[in-house]
Amino acid sequence: MRHLRSAALTAASLVLLLAVGGPRASAAAAGPAAAAPRIRAAVLPDRLGPPTARPRDHYTGAAFDACTAPPLETLRAWRDASPYGALGIYTSGRQRGCAQPRLTADWVRQARAMGWRFLPVHVGLQAPCSELKRKPERIDPARAARQGRQEAAEAVAGLRAVGFGPGSPVFVDIEAYPLRDPACGQAVVDFAVGWTQALHAAGYRSGFYSSLDSGIADLAAAARAGSSPLPDVLWYARWDDRADTTGGGPLTPDLWSRHRRVHQYRGNVEETYGGATLTVDRNQVDAPLAR
């Protein structure tokens, strides 16, 4: 009798499953599980926030960056003959690609007197998954925010050494890295949040340079996730020969708008103006520059 009751219940269950489309239909009705986000929110206190912007801090126009600070004679020739009004200089960082024998406070003072504007760059730790052999020092995911703060302190010392005052931005250079590992991107975001927190506390603006397809993509995801504080200005590399700051891909119009972008649109170009030749990267700027 118990066996007959069990058989009857089994038959009834089969009829019910068939009526609703079977086990597969039940699973489909439940829908796919939501995928975990690649980047989660990273939030740190930011009591002071970024320095107040002044109209004269802003620059819109062409800029170049070169591996080493150029001779003053070259800057003088280029100021008169080239389309450029600003240049990127590597003010600090243990992993800079070139020596900086000319980069002093006096060099900055004389270049500024010619009318040049500046984008200071710090080259320190790289993404944990970076494949660059020439920059072997990496962010430690377990200490990323703390390392960001430490690198910011080094960057501030570099700015002060050459005469750039509070309110100036400094861009941390995070070279392109593969997006295979979300933990790698999270470490970059955590580092950038710590970097920004420390720069704001010291009275400086936070800048961040990376490829549009790696570091910038992860920062854009961090912004959508609610991370804070994030860098004030983004310098994105996409070598598309377009001298604009419209972004694209992950850098949508709602992110880092209103004069907070620099676009490196071509790299390793040899240019000659006034008889002086440099190998440079070309940039279009719509952002505050160094004070």
mmCIF file of C-alpha atoms in Angstrom:
data_model
loop_
_atom_site.group_PDB
_atom_site.id
_atom_site.type_symbol
_atom_site.label_atom_id
_atom_site.label_comp_id
_atom_site.label_asym_id
_atom_site.label_seq_id
_atom_site.Cartn_x
_atom_site.Cartn_y
_atom_site.Cartn_z
ATOM 1 C CA MET A 1 0.000 0.000 0.000
ATOM 2 C CA ARG A 2 2.825 2.410 0.835
ATOM 3 C CA HIS A 3 4.489 1.449 -2.479
ATOM 4 C CA LEU A 4 1.341 2.194 -4.447
ATOM 5 C CA ARG A 5 1.013 5.604 -2.728
ATOM 6 C CA SER A 6 4.631 6.465 -3.631
ATOM 7 C CA ALA A 7 4.116 5.418 -7.233
ATOM 8 C CA ALA A 8 0.997 7.541 -7.456
ATOM 9 C CA LEU A 9 2.841 10.578 -6.049
ATOM 10 C CA THR A 10 5.698 10.070 -8.504
ATOM 11 C CA ALA A 11 3.267 9.951 -11.421
ATOM 12 C CA ALA A 12 1.549 13.099 -10.238
ATOM 13 C CA SER A 13 4.909 14.876 -9.957
ATOM 14 C CA LEU A 14 5.812 13.886 -13.503
ATOM 15 C CA VAL A 15 2.505 15.254 -14.792
ATOM 16 C CA LEU A 16 3.140 18.570 -12.990
ATOM 17 C CA LEU A 17 6.683 18.886 -14.376
ATOM 18 C CA LEU A 18 5.451 18.168 -17.887
ATOM 19 C CA ALA A 19 2.710 20.746 -17.500
ATOM 20 C CA VAL A 20 5.210 23.532 -16.698
ATOM 21 C CA GLY A 21 7.871 22.462 -19.165
ATOM 22 C CA GLY A 22 10.061 20.180 -17.046
ATOM 23 C CA PRO A 23 13.114 20.886 -14.889
ATOM 24 C CA ARG A 24 14.858 22.938 -17.587
ATOM 25 C CA ALA A 25 11.920 25.293 -17.847
ATOM 26 C CA SER A 26 11.966 25.723 -14.071
ATOM 27 C CA ALA A 27 15.642 26.658 -14.148
ATOM 28 C CA ALA A 28 15.082 29.058 -17.031
ATOM 29 C CA ALA A 29 12.231 30.715 -15.189
ATOM 30 C CA ALA A 30 14.555 31.418 -12.280
ATOM 31 C CA GLY A 31 16.884 33.290 -14.674
ATOM 32 C CA PRO A 32 20.690 33.278 -14.801
ATOM 33 C CA ALA A 33 22.647 34.141 -11.669
ATOM 34 C CA ALA A 34 23.897 37.729 -11.687
ATOM 35 C CA ALA A 35 27.590 37.940 -12.558
ATOM 36 C CA ALA A 36 29.835 39.405 -9.888
ATOM 37 C CA PRO A 37 31.091 42.888 -10.887
ATOM 38 C CA ARG A 38 34.677 43.081 -12.072
ATOM 39 C CA ILE A 39 35.408 46.057 -9.785
ATOM 40 C CA ARG A 40 33.853 46.616 -6.369
ATOM 41 C CA ALA A 41 33.561 49.968 -4.614
ATOM 42 C CA ALA A 42 36.612 51.163 -2.698
ATOM 43 C CA VAL A 43 35.895 54.053 -0.341
ATOM 44 C CA LEU A 44 38.262 56.028 1.916
ATOM 45 C CA PRO A 45 37.683 59.235 3.901
ATOM 46 C CA ASP A 46 38.482 62.418 1.975
ATOM 47 C CA ARG A 47 37.928 65.248 4.400
ATOM 48 C CA LEU A 48 39.493 68.064 2.365
ATOM 49 C CA GLY A 49 38.619 66.887 -1.136
ATOM 50 C CA PRO A 50 40.361 68.331 -4.204
ATOM 51 C CA PRO A 51 41.767 71.872 -4.179
ATOM 52 C CA THR A 52 39.453 74.583 -5.405
ATOM 53 C CA ALA A 53 39.902 75.160 -9.119
ATOM 54 C CA ARG A 54 40.942 78.563 -10.421
ATOM 55 C CA PRO A 55 40.166 79.703 -13.969
ATOM 56 C CA ARG A 56 43.844 80.321 -14.707
ATOM 57 C CA ASP A 57 44.723 76.706 -13.804
ATOM 58 C CA HIS A 58 42.817 75.446 -16.825
ATOM 59 C CA TYR A 59 44.480 74.780 -20.178
ATOM 60 C CA THR A 60 42.918 73.720 -23.461
ATOM 61 C CA GLY A 61 45.255 72.888 -26.303
ATOM 62 C CA ALA A 62 48.144 70.792 -27.542
ATOM 63 C CA ALA A 63 50.808 69.295 -25.289
ATOM 64 C CA PHE A 64 53.684 66.907 -25.736
ATOM 65 C CA ASP A 65 55.550 64.639 -23.377
ATOM 66 C CA ALA A 66 59.128 63.464 -23.787
ATOM 67 C CA CYS A 67 61.088 60.861 -21.858
ATOM 68 C CA THR A 68 63.525 63.414 -20.448
ATOM 69 C CA ALA A 69 63.099 67.136 -19.808
ATOM 70 C CA PRO A 70 64.278 68.887 -23.007
ATOM 71 C CA PRO A 71 67.048 71.483 -23.153
ATOM 72 C CA LEU A 72 65.871 75.038 -22.568
ATOM 73 C CA GLU A 73 67.164 75.998 -26.007
ATOM 74 C CA THR A 74 64.815 73.415 -27.544
ATOM 75 C CA LEU A 75 61.892 74.684 -25.510
ATOM 76 C CA ARG A 76 62.633 78.208 -26.653
ATOM 77 C CA ALA A 77 62.656 77.155 -30.317
ATOM 78 C CA TRP A 78 59.497 75.078 -29.929
ATOM 79 C CA ARG A 79 57.631 77.803 -28.044
ATOM 80 C CA ASP A 80 57.973 80.100 -31.027
ATOM 81 C CA ALA A 81 57.425 77.567 -33.826
ATOM 82 C CA SER A 82 55.415 74.577 -32.567
ATOM 83 C CA PRO A 83 51.680 74.188 -31.904
ATOM 84 C CA TYR A 84 52.388 73.137 -28.305
ATOM 85 C CA GLY A 85 51.806 75.199 -25.189
ATOM 86 C CA ALA A 86 52.311 72.556 -22.495
ATOM 87 C CA LEU A 87 54.509 69.543 -21.812
ATOM 88 C CA GLY A 88 54.515 66.496 -19.599
ATOM 89 C CA ILE A 89 57.569 66.066 -17.368
ATOM 90 C CA TYR A 90 58.534 63.133 -15.149
ATOM 91 C CA THR A 91 58.967 64.773 -11.762
ATOM 92 C CA SER A 92 59.273 61.660 -9.566
ATOM 93 C CA GLY A 93 59.140 57.897 -9.320
ATOM 94 C CA ARG A 94 61.622 55.040 -9.030
ATOM 95 C CA GLN A 95 60.574 53.541 -12.361
ATOM 96 C CA ARG A 96 61.016 56.516 -14.652
ATOM 97 C CA GLY A 97 62.276 55.439 -18.050
ATOM 98 C CA CYS A 98 64.911 58.164 -18.453
ATOM 99 C CA ALA A 99 67.279 60.194 -16.315
ATOM 100 C CA GLN A 100 66.312 63.822 -15.683
ATOM 101 C CA PRO A 101 69.605 65.749 -15.496
ATOM 102 C CA ARG A 102 68.029 69.067 -16.476
ATOM 103 C CA LEU A 103 64.890 68.897 -14.349
ATOM 104 C CA THR A 104 65.410 71.422 -11.554
ATOM 105 C CA ALA A 105 63.437 74.263 -10.033
ATOM 106 C CA ASP A 106 65.500 76.693 -12.134
ATOM 107 C CA TRP A 107 64.694 74.769 -15.335
ATOM 108 C CA VAL A 108 60.969 74.957 -14.484
ATOM 109 C CA ARG A 109 61.254 78.647 -13.667
ATOM 110 C CA GLN A 110 62.929 79.469 -16.990
ATOM 111 C CA ALA A 111 60.555 77.280 -19.009
ATOM 112 C CA ARG A 112 57.574 78.862 -17.265
ATOM 113 C CA ALA A 113 58.920 82.325 -18.110
ATOM 114 C CA MET A 114 58.776 81.319 -21.800
ATOM 115 C CA GLY A 115 55.066 80.584 -21.366
ATOM 116 C CA TRP A 116 55.137 76.803 -21.013
ATOM 117 C CA ARG A 117 52.561 74.946 -18.902
ATOM 118 C CA PHE A 118 53.238 71.589 -17.237
ATOM 119 C CA LEU A 119 51.736 68.138 -16.631
ATOM 120 C CA PRO A 120 53.815 66.527 -13.853
ATOM 121 C CA VAL A 121 54.075 62.712 -13.958
ATOM 122 C CA HIS A 122 55.056 60.163 -11.299
ATOM 123 C CA VAL A 123 56.197 56.694 -12.396
ATOM 124 C CA GLY A 124 56.044 54.218 -9.535
ATOM 125 C CA LEU A 125 54.495 50.831 -8.884
ATOM 126 C CA GLN A 126 52.705 49.112 -11.755
ATOM 127 C CA ALA A 127 49.658 46.837 -11.886
ATOM 128 C CA PRO A 128 50.219 43.405 -10.304
ATOM 129 C CA CYS A 129 49.552 41.718 -13.661
ATOM 130 C CA SER A 130 51.690 44.128 -15.702
ATOM 131 C CA GLU A 131 53.807 42.421 -18.329
ATOM 132 C CA LEU A 132 56.390 45.227 -18.524
ATOM 133 C CA LYS A 133 59.820 43.793 -17.747
ATOM 134 C CA ARG A 134 61.448 47.231 -17.649
ATOM 135 C CA LYS A 135 59.212 48.287 -14.729
ATOM 136 C CA PRO A 136 59.399 45.289 -12.367
ATOM 137 C CA GLU A 137 58.021 46.841 -9.166
ATOM 138 C CA ARG A 138 54.345 45.972 -8.696
ATOM 139 C CA ILE A 139 51.393 46.951 -6.529
ATOM 140 C CA ASP A 140 50.696 44.440 -3.769
ATOM 141 C CA PRO A 141 46.901 43.836 -3.753
ATOM 142 C CA ALA A 142 46.937 43.355 0.022
ATOM 143 C CA ARG A 143 48.539 46.783 0.567
ATOM 144 C CA ALA A 144 47.412 48.689 -2.512
ATOM 145 C CA ALA A 145 45.729 51.684 -0.824
ATOM 146 C CA ARG A 146 48.636 52.125 1.589
ATOM 147 C CA GLN A 147 51.104 51.944 -1.297
ATOM 148 C CA GLY A 148 49.069 54.571 -3.151
ATOM 149 C CA ARG A 149 49.445 56.905 -0.186
ATOM 150 C CA GLN A 150 53.176 56.246 -0.003
ATOM 151 C CA GLU A 151 53.635 56.958 -3.706
ATOM 152 C CA ALA A 152 51.629 60.170 -3.327
ATOM 153 C CA ALA A 153 54.001 61.381 -0.595
ATOM 154 C CA GLU A 154 56.948 60.749 -2.935
ATOM 155 C CA ALA A 155 55.157 62.569 -5.752
ATOM 156 C CA VAL A 156 54.438 65.610 -3.568
ATOM 157 C CA ALA A 157 58.121 65.789 -2.604
ATOM 158 C CA GLY A 158 58.990 65.711 -6.314
ATOM 159 C CA LEU A 159 56.562 68.521 -7.100
ATOM 160 C CA ARG A 160 57.900 70.720 -4.312
ATOM 161 C CA ALA A 161 61.501 70.070 -5.341
ATOM 162 C CA VAL A 162 60.932 71.662 -8.752
ATOM 163 C CA GLY A 163 58.663 74.464 -7.549
ATOM 164 C CA PHE A 164 55.119 73.256 -8.269
ATOM 165 C CA GLY A 165 52.804 74.489 -5.548
ATOM 166 C CA PRO A 166 49.618 73.198 -3.885
ATOM 167 C CA GLY A 167 46.708 72.852 -6.257
ATOM 168 C CA SER A 168 48.909 71.312 -8.946
ATOM 169 C CA PRO A 169 47.953 67.924 -10.347
ATOM 170 C CA VAL A 170 50.375 65.019 -10.577
ATOM 171 C CA PHE A 171 49.594 62.027 -12.763
ATOM 172 C CA VAL A 172 50.512 58.537 -11.640
ATOM 173 C CA ASP A 173 51.647 56.548 -14.685
ATOM 174 C CA ILE A 174 50.070 53.064 -14.737
ATOM 175 C CA GLU A 175 51.099 51.451 -18.001
ATOM 176 C CA ALA A 176 48.737 49.164 -19.918
ATOM 177 C CA TYR A 177 48.024 45.758 -18.408
ATOM 178 C CA PRO A 178 45.873 42.755 -19.398
ATOM 179 C CA LEU A 179 42.299 42.619 -18.112
ATOM 180 C CA ARG A 180 42.251 38.875 -17.504
ATOM 181 C CA ASP A 181 42.328 39.061 -13.689
ATOM 182 C CA PRO A 182 39.730 41.198 -11.850
ATOM 183 C CA ALA A 183 41.914 41.150 -8.713
ATOM 184 C CA CYS A 184 44.608 42.989 -10.670
ATOM 185 C CA GLY A 185 42.182 45.724 -11.702
ATOM 186 C CA GLN A 186 40.872 45.987 -8.150
ATOM 187 C CA ALA A 187 44.412 46.510 -6.868
ATOM 188 C CA VAL A 188 44.889 49.364 -9.342
ATOM 189 C CA VAL A 189 41.632 50.966 -8.185
ATOM 190 C CA ASP A 190 42.518 50.587 -4.498
ATOM 191 C CA PHE A 191 45.939 52.104 -5.207
ATOM 192 C CA ALA A 192 44.345 55.046 -7.063
ATOM 193 C CA VAL A 193 41.942 55.707 -4.184
ATOM 194 C CA GLY A 194 44.810 55.761 -1.658
ATOM 195 C CA TRP A 195 46.881 57.924 -4.037
ATOM 196 C CA THR A 196 44.043 60.431 -4.363
ATOM 197 C CA GLN A 197 43.282 60.511 -0.641
ATOM 198 C CA ALA A 198 46.890 61.405 0.207
ATOM 199 C CA LEU A 199 47.246 64.014 -2.531
ATOM 200 C CA HIS A 200 44.078 65.790 -1.421
ATOM 201 C CA ALA A 201 45.292 65.764 2.189
ATOM 202 C CA ALA A 202 48.528 67.418 1.015
ATOM 203 C CA GLY A 203 46.643 70.046 -1.008
ATOM 204 C CA TYR A 204 47.309 68.692 -4.508
ATOM 205 C CA ARG A 205 45.145 67.374 -7.315
ATOM 206 C CA SER A 206 45.184 63.719 -8.226
ATOM 207 C CA GLY A 207 45.868 62.671 -11.804
ATOM 208 C CA PHE A 208 45.907 59.207 -13.347
ATOM 209 C CA TYR A 209 47.454 58.116 -16.649
ATOM 210 C CA SER A 210 46.792 54.764 -18.304
ATOM 211 C CA SER A 211 45.517 53.046 -21.412
ATOM 212 C CA LEU A 212 41.855 53.573 -22.192
ATOM 213 C CA ASP A 213 41.491 49.794 -22.440
ATOM 214 C CA SER A 214 43.013 48.892 -19.045
ATOM 215 C CA GLY A 215 43.559 51.357 -16.201
ATOM 216 C CA ILE A 216 41.004 53.858 -17.466
ATOM 217 C CA ALA A 217 38.452 51.085 -18.024
ATOM 218 C CA ASP A 218 38.910 49.884 -14.450
ATOM 219 C CA LEU A 219 38.640 53.416 -13.037
ATOM 220 C CA ALA A 220 35.448 53.958 -15.024
ATOM 221 C CA ALA A 221 34.047 50.762 -13.515
ATOM 222 C CA ALA A 222 35.144 51.958 -10.071
ATOM 223 C CA ALA A 223 33.322 55.250 -10.569
ATOM 224 C CA ARG A 224 30.122 53.424 -11.465
ATOM 225 C CA ALA A 225 30.545 51.166 -8.443
ATOM 226 C CA GLY A 226 30.778 54.201 -6.133
ATOM 227 C CA SER A 227 34.507 54.273 -5.331
ATOM 228 C CA SER A 228 35.846 57.425 -3.671
ATOM 229 C CA PRO A 229 37.970 59.483 -3.790
ATOM 230 C CA LEU A 230 38.931 58.870 -7.398
ATOM 231 C CA PRO A 231 41.496 60.905 -9.362
ATOM 232 C CA ASP A 232 40.428 64.398 -10.337
ATOM 233 C CA VAL A 233 41.889 64.292 -13.856
ATOM 234 C CA LEU A 234 42.315 61.376 -16.281
ATOM 235 C CA TRP A 235 45.041 61.181 -18.921
ATOM 236 C CA TYR A 236 44.045 58.396 -21.257
ATOM 237 C CA ALA A 237 46.166 56.812 -23.952
ATOM 238 C CA ARG A 238 44.440 55.843 -27.170
ATOM 239 C CA TRP A 239 46.623 56.285 -30.225
ATOM 240 C CA ASP A 240 43.882 57.046 -32.706
ATOM 241 C CA ASP A 241 45.369 60.269 -34.188
ATOM 242 C CA ARG A 242 42.356 62.248 -32.995
ATOM 243 C CA ALA A 243 43.302 65.445 -31.177
ATOM 244 C CA ASP A 244 40.253 65.554 -28.906
ATOM 245 C CA THR A 245 39.174 64.651 -25.386
ATOM 246 C CA THR A 246 35.844 63.020 -26.193
ATOM 247 C CA GLY A 247 36.854 59.701 -24.635
ATOM 248 C CA GLY A 248 35.108 56.638 -25.974
ATOM 249 C CA GLY A 249 34.655 53.048 -24.890
ATOM 250 C CA PRO A 250 34.458 52.939 -21.079
ATOM 251 C CA LEU A 251 35.115 56.687 -20.758
ATOM 252 C CA THR A 252 31.571 57.854 -21.390
ATOM 253 C CA PRO A 253 30.460 61.517 -21.450
ATOM 254 C CA ASP A 254 29.206 61.380 -17.844
ATOM 255 C CA LEU A 255 32.636 60.490 -16.431
ATOM 256 C CA TRP A 256 35.439 63.019 -15.867
ATOM 257 C CA SER A 257 33.706 65.682 -17.906
ATOM 258 C CA ARG A 258 34.002 69.461 -17.440
ATOM 259 C CA HIS A 259 37.696 70.035 -18.134
ATOM 260 C CA ARG A 260 39.149 66.925 -16.495
ATOM 261 C CA ARG A 261 40.669 65.001 -19.407
ATOM 262 C CA VAL A 262 43.920 64.658 -21.315
ATOM 263 C CA HIS A 263 44.148 62.444 -24.407
ATOM 264 C CA GLN A 264 47.455 60.987 -25.583
ATOM 265 C CA TYR A 265 46.509 60.362 -29.197
ATOM 266 C CA ARG A 266 49.845 59.439 -30.798
ATOM 267 C CA GLY A 267 53.182 58.176 -29.484
ATOM 268 C CA ASN A 268 56.866 58.113 -30.369
ATOM 269 C CA VAL A 269 56.750 60.773 -33.065
ATOM 270 C CA GLU A 270 59.881 62.656 -34.156
ATOM 271 C CA GLU A 271 59.148 66.356 -34.643
ATOM 272 C CA THR A 272 61.343 69.324 -35.540
ATOM 273 C CA TYR A 273 60.561 72.993 -34.885
ATOM 274 C CA GLY A 274 62.959 75.894 -35.095
ATOM 275 C CA GLY A 275 65.759 73.502 -36.003
ATOM 276 C CA ALA A 276 65.372 71.462 -32.776
ATOM 277 C CA THR A 277 64.216 67.822 -32.887
ATOM 278 C CA LEU A 278 62.519 65.748 -30.179
ATOM 279 C CA THR A 279 60.799 62.376 -30.023
ATOM 280 C CA VAL A 280 57.474 62.980 -28.305
ATOM 281 C CA ASP A 281 53.996 61.733 -27.582
ATOM 282 C CA ARG A 282 51.195 64.015 -28.743
ATOM 283 C CA ASN A 283 48.378 65.028 -26.400
ATOM 284 C CA GLN A 284 45.236 67.133 -26.392
ATOM 285 C CA VAL A 285 44.498 68.762 -23.038
ATOM 286 C CA ASP A 286 41.319 70.050 -21.436
ATOM 287 C CA ALA A 287 42.306 70.099 -17.769
ATOM 288 C CA PRO A 288 43.954 72.033 -14.944
ATOM 289 C CA LEU A 289 47.760 72.067 -15.068
ATOM 290 C CA ALA A 290 50.540 72.731 -12.575
ATOM 291 C CA ARG A 291 50.629 75.918 -10.568
#
